[in-house]
PDB file of C-alpha atoms in Angstrom:
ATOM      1  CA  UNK A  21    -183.418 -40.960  27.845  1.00  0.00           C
ATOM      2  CA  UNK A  22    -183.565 -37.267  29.107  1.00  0.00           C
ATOM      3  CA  UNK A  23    -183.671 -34.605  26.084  1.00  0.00           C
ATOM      4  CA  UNK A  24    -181.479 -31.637  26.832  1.00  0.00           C
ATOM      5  CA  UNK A  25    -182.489 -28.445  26.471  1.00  0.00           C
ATOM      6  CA  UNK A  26    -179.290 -26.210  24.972  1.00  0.00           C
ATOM      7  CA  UNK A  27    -180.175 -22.405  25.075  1.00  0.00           C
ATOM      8  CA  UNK A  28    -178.385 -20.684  22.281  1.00  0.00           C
ATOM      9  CA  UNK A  29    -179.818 -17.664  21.822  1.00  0.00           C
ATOM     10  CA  UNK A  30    -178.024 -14.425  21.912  1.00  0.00           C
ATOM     11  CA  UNK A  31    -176.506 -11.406  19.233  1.00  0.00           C
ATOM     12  CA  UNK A  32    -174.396 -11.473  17.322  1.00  0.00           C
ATOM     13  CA  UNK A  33    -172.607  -8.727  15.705  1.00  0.00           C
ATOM     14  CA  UNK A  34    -171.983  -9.146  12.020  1.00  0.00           C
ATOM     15  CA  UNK A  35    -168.763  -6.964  10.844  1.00  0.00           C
ATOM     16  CA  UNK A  36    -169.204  -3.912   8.475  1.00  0.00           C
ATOM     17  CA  UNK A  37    -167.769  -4.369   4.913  1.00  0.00           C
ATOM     18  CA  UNK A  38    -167.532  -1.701   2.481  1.00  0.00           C
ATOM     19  CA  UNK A  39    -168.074  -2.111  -0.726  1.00  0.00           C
ATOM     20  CA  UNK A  40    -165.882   0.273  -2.055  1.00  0.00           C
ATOM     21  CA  UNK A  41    -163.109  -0.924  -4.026  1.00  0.00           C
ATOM     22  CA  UNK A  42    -159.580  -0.864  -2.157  1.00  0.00           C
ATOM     23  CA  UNK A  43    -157.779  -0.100  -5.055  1.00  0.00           C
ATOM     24  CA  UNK A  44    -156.406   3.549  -5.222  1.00  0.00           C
ATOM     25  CA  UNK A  45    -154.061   5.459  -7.712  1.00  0.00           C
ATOM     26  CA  UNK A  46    -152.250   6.567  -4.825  1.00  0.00           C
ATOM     27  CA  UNK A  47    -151.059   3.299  -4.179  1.00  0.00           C
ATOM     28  CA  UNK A  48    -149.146   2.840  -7.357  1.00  0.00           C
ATOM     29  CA  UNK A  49    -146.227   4.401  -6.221  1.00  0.00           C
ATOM     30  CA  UNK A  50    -145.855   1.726  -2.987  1.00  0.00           C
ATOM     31  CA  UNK A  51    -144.511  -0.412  -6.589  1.00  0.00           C
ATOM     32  CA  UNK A  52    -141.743   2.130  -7.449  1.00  0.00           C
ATOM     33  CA  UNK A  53    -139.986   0.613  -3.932  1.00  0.00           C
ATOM     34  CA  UNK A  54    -139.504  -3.043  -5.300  1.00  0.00           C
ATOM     35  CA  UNK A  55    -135.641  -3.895  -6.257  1.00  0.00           C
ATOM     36  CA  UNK A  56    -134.933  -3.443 -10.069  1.00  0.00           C
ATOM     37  CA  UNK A  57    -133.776  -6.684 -11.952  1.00  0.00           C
ATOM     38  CA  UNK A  58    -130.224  -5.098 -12.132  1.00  0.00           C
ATOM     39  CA  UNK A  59    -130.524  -4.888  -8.219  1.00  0.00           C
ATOM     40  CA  UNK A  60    -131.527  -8.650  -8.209  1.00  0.00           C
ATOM     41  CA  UNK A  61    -129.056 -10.091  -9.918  1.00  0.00           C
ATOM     42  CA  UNK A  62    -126.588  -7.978  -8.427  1.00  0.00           C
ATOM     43  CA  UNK A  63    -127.823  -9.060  -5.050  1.00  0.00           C
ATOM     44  CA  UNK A  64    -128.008 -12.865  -6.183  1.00  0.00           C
ATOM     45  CA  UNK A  65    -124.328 -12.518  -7.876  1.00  0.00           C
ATOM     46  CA  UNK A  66    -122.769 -11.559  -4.386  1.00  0.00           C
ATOM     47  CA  UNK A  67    -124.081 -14.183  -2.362  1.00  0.00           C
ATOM     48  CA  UNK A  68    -123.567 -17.188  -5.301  1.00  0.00           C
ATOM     49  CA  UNK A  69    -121.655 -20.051  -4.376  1.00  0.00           C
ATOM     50  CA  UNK A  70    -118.680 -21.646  -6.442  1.00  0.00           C
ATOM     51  CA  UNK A  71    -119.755 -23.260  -9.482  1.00  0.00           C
ATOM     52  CA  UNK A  72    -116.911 -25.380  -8.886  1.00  0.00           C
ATOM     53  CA  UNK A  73    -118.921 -26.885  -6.038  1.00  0.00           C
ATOM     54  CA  UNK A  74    -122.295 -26.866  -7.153  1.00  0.00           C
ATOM     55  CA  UNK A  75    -121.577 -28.665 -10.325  1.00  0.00           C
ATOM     56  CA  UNK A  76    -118.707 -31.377  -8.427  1.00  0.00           C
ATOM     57  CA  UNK A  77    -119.739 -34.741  -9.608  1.00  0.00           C
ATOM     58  CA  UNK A  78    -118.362 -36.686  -7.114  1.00  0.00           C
ATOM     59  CA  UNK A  79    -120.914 -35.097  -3.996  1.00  0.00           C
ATOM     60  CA  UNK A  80    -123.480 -36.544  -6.051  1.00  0.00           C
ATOM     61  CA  UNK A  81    -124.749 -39.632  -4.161  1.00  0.00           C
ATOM     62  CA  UNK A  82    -128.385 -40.991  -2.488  1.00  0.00           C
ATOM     63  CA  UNK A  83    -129.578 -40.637   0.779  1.00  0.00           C
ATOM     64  CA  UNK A  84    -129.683 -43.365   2.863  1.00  0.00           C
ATOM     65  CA  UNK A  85    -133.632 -42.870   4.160  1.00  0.00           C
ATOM     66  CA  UNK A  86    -136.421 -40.399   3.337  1.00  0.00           C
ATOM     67  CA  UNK A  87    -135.716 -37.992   6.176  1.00  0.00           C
ATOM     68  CA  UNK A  88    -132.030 -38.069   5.312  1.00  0.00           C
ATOM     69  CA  UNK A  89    -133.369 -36.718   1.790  1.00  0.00           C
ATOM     70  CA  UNK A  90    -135.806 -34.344   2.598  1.00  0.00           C
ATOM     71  CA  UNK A  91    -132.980 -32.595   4.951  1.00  0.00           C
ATOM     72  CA  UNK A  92    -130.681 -32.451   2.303  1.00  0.00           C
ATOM     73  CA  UNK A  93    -133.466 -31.259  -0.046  1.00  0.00           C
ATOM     74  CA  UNK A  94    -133.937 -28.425   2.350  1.00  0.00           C
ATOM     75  CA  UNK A  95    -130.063 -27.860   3.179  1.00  0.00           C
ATOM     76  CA  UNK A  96    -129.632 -27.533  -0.244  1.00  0.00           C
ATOM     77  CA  UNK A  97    -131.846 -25.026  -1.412  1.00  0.00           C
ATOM     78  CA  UNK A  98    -131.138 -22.671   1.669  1.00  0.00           C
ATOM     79  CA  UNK A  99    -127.036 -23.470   0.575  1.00  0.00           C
ATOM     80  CA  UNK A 100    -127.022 -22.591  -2.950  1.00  0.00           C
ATOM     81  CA  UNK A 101    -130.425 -20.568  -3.485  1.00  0.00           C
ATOM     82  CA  UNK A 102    -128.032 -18.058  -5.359  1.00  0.00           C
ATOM     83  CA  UNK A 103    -127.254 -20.698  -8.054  1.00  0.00           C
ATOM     84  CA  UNK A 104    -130.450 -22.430  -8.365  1.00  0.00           C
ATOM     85  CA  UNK A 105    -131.609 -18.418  -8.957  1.00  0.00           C
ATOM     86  CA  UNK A 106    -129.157 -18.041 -11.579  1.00  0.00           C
ATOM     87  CA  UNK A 107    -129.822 -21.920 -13.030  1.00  0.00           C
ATOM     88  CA  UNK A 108    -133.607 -20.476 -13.610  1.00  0.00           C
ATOM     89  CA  UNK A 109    -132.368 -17.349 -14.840  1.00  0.00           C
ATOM     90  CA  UNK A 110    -130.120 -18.992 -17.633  1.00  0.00           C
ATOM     91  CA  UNK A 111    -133.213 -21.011 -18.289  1.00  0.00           C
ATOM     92  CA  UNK A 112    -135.099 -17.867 -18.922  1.00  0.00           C
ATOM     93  CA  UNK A 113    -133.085 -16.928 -21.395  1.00  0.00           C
ATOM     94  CA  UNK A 114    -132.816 -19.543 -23.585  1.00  0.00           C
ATOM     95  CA  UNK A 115    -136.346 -19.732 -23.294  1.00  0.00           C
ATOM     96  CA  UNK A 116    -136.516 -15.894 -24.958  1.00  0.00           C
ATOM     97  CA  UNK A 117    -133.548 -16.489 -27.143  1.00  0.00           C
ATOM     98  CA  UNK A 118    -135.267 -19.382 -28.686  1.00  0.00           C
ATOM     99  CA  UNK A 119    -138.619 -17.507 -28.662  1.00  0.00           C
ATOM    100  CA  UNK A 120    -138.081 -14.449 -31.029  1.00  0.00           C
ATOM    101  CA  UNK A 121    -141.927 -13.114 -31.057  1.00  0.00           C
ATOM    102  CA  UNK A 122    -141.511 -13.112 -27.517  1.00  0.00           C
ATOM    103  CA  UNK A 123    -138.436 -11.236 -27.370  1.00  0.00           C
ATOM    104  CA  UNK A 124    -139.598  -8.945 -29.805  1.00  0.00           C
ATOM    105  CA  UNK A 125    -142.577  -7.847 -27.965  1.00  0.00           C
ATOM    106  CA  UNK A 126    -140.319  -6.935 -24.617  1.00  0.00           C
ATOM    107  CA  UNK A 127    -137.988  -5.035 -26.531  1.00  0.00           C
ATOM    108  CA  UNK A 128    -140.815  -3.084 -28.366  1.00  0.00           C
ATOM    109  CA  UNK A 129    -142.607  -2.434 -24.289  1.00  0.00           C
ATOM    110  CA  UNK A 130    -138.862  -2.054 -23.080  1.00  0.00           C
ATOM    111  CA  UNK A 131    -138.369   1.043 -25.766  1.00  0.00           C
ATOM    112  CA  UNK A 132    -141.665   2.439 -25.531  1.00  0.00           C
ATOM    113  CA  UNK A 133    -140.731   2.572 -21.428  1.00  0.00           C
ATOM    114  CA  UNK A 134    -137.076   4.127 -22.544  1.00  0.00           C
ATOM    115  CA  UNK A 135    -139.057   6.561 -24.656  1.00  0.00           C
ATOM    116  CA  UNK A 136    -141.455   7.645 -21.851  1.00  0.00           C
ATOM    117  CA  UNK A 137    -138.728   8.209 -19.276  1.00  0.00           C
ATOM    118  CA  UNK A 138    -137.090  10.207 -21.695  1.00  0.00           C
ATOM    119  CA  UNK A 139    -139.874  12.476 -22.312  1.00  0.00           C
ATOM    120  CA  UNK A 140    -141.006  13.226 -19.102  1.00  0.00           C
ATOM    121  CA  UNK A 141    -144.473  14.467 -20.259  1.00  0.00           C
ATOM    122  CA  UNK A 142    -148.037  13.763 -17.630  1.00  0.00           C
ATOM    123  CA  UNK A 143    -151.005  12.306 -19.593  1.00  0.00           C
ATOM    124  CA  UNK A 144    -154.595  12.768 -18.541  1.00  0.00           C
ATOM    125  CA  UNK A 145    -156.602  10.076 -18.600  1.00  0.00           C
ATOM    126  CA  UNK A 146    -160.303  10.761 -17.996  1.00  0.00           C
ATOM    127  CA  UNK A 147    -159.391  13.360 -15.363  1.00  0.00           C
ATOM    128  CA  UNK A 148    -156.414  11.865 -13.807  1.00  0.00           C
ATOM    129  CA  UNK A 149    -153.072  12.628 -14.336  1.00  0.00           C
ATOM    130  CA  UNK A 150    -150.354   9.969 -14.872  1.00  0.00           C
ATOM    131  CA  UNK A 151    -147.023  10.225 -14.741  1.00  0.00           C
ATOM    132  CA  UNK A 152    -144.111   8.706 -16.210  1.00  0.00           C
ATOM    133  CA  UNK A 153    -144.381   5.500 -14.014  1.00  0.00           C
ATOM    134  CA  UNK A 154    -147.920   5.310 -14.318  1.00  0.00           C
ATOM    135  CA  UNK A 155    -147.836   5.418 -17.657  1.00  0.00           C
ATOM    136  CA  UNK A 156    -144.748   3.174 -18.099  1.00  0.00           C
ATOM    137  CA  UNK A 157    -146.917   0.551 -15.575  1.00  0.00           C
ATOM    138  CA  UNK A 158    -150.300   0.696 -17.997  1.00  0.00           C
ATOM    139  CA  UNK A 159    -147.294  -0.052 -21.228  1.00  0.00           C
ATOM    140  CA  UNK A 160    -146.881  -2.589 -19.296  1.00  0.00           C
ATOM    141  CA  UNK A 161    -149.758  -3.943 -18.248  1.00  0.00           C
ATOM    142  CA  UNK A 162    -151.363  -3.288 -22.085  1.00  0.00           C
ATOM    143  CA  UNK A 163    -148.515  -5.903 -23.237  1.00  0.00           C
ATOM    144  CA  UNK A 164    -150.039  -8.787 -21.158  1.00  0.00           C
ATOM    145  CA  UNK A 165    -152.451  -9.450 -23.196  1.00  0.00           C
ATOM    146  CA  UNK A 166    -150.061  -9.437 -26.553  1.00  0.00           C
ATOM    147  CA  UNK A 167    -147.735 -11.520 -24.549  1.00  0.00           C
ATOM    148  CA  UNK A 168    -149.786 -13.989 -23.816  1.00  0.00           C
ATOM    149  CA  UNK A 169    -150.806 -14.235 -27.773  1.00  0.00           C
ATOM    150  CA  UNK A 170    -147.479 -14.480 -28.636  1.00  0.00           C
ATOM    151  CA  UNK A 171    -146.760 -17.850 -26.307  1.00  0.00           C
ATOM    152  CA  UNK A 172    -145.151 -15.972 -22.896  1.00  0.00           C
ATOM    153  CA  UNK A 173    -147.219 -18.619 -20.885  1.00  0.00           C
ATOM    154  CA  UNK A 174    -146.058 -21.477 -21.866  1.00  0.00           C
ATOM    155  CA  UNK A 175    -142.723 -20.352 -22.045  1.00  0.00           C
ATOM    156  CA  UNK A 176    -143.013 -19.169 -18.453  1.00  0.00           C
ATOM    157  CA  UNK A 177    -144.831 -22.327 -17.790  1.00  0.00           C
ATOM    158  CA  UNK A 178    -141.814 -24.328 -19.283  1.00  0.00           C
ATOM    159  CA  UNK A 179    -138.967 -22.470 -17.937  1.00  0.00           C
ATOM    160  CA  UNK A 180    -140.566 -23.080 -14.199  1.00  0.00           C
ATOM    161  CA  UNK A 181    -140.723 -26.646 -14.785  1.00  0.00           C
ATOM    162  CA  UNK A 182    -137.424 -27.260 -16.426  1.00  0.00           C
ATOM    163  CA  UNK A 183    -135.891 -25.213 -13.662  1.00  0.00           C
ATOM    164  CA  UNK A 184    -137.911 -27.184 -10.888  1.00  0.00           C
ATOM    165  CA  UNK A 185    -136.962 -30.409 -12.136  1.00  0.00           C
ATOM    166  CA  UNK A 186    -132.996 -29.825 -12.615  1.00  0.00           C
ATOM    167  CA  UNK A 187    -133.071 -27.757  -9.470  1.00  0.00           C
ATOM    168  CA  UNK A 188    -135.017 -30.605  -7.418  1.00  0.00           C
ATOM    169  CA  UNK A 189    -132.674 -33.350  -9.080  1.00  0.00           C
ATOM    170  CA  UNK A 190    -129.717 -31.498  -7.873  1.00  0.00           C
ATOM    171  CA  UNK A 191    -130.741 -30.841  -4.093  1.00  0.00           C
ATOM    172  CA  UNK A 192    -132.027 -34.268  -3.340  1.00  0.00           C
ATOM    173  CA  UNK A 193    -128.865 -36.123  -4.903  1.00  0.00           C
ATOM    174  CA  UNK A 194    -126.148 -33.583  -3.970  1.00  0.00           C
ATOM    175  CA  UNK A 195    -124.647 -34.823  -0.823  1.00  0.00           C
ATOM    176  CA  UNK A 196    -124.374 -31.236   1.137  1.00  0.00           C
ATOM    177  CA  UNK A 197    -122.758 -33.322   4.234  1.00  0.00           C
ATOM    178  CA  UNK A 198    -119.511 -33.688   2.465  1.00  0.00           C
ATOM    179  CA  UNK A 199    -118.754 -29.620   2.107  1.00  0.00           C
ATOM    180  CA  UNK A 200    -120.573 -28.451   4.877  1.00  0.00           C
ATOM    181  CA  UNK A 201    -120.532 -29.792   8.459  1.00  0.00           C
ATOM    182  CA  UNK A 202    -122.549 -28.108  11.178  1.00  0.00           C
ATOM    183  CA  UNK A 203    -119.758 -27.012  12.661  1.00  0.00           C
ATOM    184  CA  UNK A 204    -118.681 -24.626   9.342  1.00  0.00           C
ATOM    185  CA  UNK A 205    -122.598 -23.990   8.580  1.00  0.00           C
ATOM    186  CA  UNK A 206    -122.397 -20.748  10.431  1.00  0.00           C
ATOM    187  CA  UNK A 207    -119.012 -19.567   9.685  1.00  0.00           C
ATOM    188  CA  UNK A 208    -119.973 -20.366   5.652  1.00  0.00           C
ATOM    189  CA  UNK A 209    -122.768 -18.307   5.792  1.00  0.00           C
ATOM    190  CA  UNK A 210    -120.918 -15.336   7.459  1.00  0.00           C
ATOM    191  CA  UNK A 211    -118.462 -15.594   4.729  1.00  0.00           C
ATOM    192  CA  UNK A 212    -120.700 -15.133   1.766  1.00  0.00           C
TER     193      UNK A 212
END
């Protein structure tokens, strides 16, 4: 046998990184543009489907194969995201209602933010001045911590899994094909 020879020699041109950190007070207030919760559910509340549907018994049924199923999983979700939003919402509360240490440690962060707003005063921390969101953002982010202590995990923890299971359970036996053909698929969504 003949031994190649393979020349692989050349540059090569390794890419600059900086090693200063990316993080900027400046970009804080790129946060102050995401939706409220009020704006959420307001959004989710006009685009929800009719509970009468979603919770009809008789659409309830199996799917004849596995790529039957996983089309009707994925109808399903895309059909009534705007319940399965407000299913996990619902689950949320109970979670809180049923969890008092955890509700009392959002309404003490949700009236030290009322508070703040309401006084309208800059702090200076070590040179930098924060304002009201800033310093309604650090309230927040100092409550983590005393969240966590207080069981917000594995309440989070439980209310995603309760709300994945019910909300699975419901898209893979609800039979979407008997309320929506692909003829009305279009004209349904235009309606809503």
């Amino acid at each position: 046998m003949e031994e190649v020879k393979v020349d692989i020699s050349g540059d090569m041109n390794v890419p600059l990184t900086s090693t200063k950190s990316q993080f900027d007070f400046a970009s804080l207030n790129q946060w102050q543009k995401l939706p409220s919760p009020m704006e959420i559910l307001q959004l989710v509340r006009k685009s929800i489907r009719p509970w009468s549907e979603f919770i009809n018994t008789s659409n309830f049924k199996t799917a004849a194969s596995m790529q039957r199923l996983t089309a009707r999983f994925v109808r399903n979700l895309d059909y009534f995201k705007s319940n399965y939003i407000f299913v996990f919402i619902v689950l949320m509360i109970y979670c809180l209602i049923t969890s008092p240490l955890i509700l009392l440690v959002l309404v003490a962060v949700a009236a030290a933010s009322h508070k703040i707003r309401q006084l309208q005063a800059s702090v200076s921390i070590f040179g930098h001045q924060l304002s009201t969101s800033h310093q309604i953002m650090a309230i927040n982010i100092a409550s983590l911590p005393i969240l966590f202590l207080v069981g917000a995990g594995s309440a989070l923890f439980w209310t995603l899994g309760a709300s994945c299971f019910v909300i699975s359970l419901h898209a893979f036996f609800y039979n979407i094909d008997a309320i929506v053909t692909e003829d009305t698929e279009g004209f349904l969504a235009e309606v809503v």
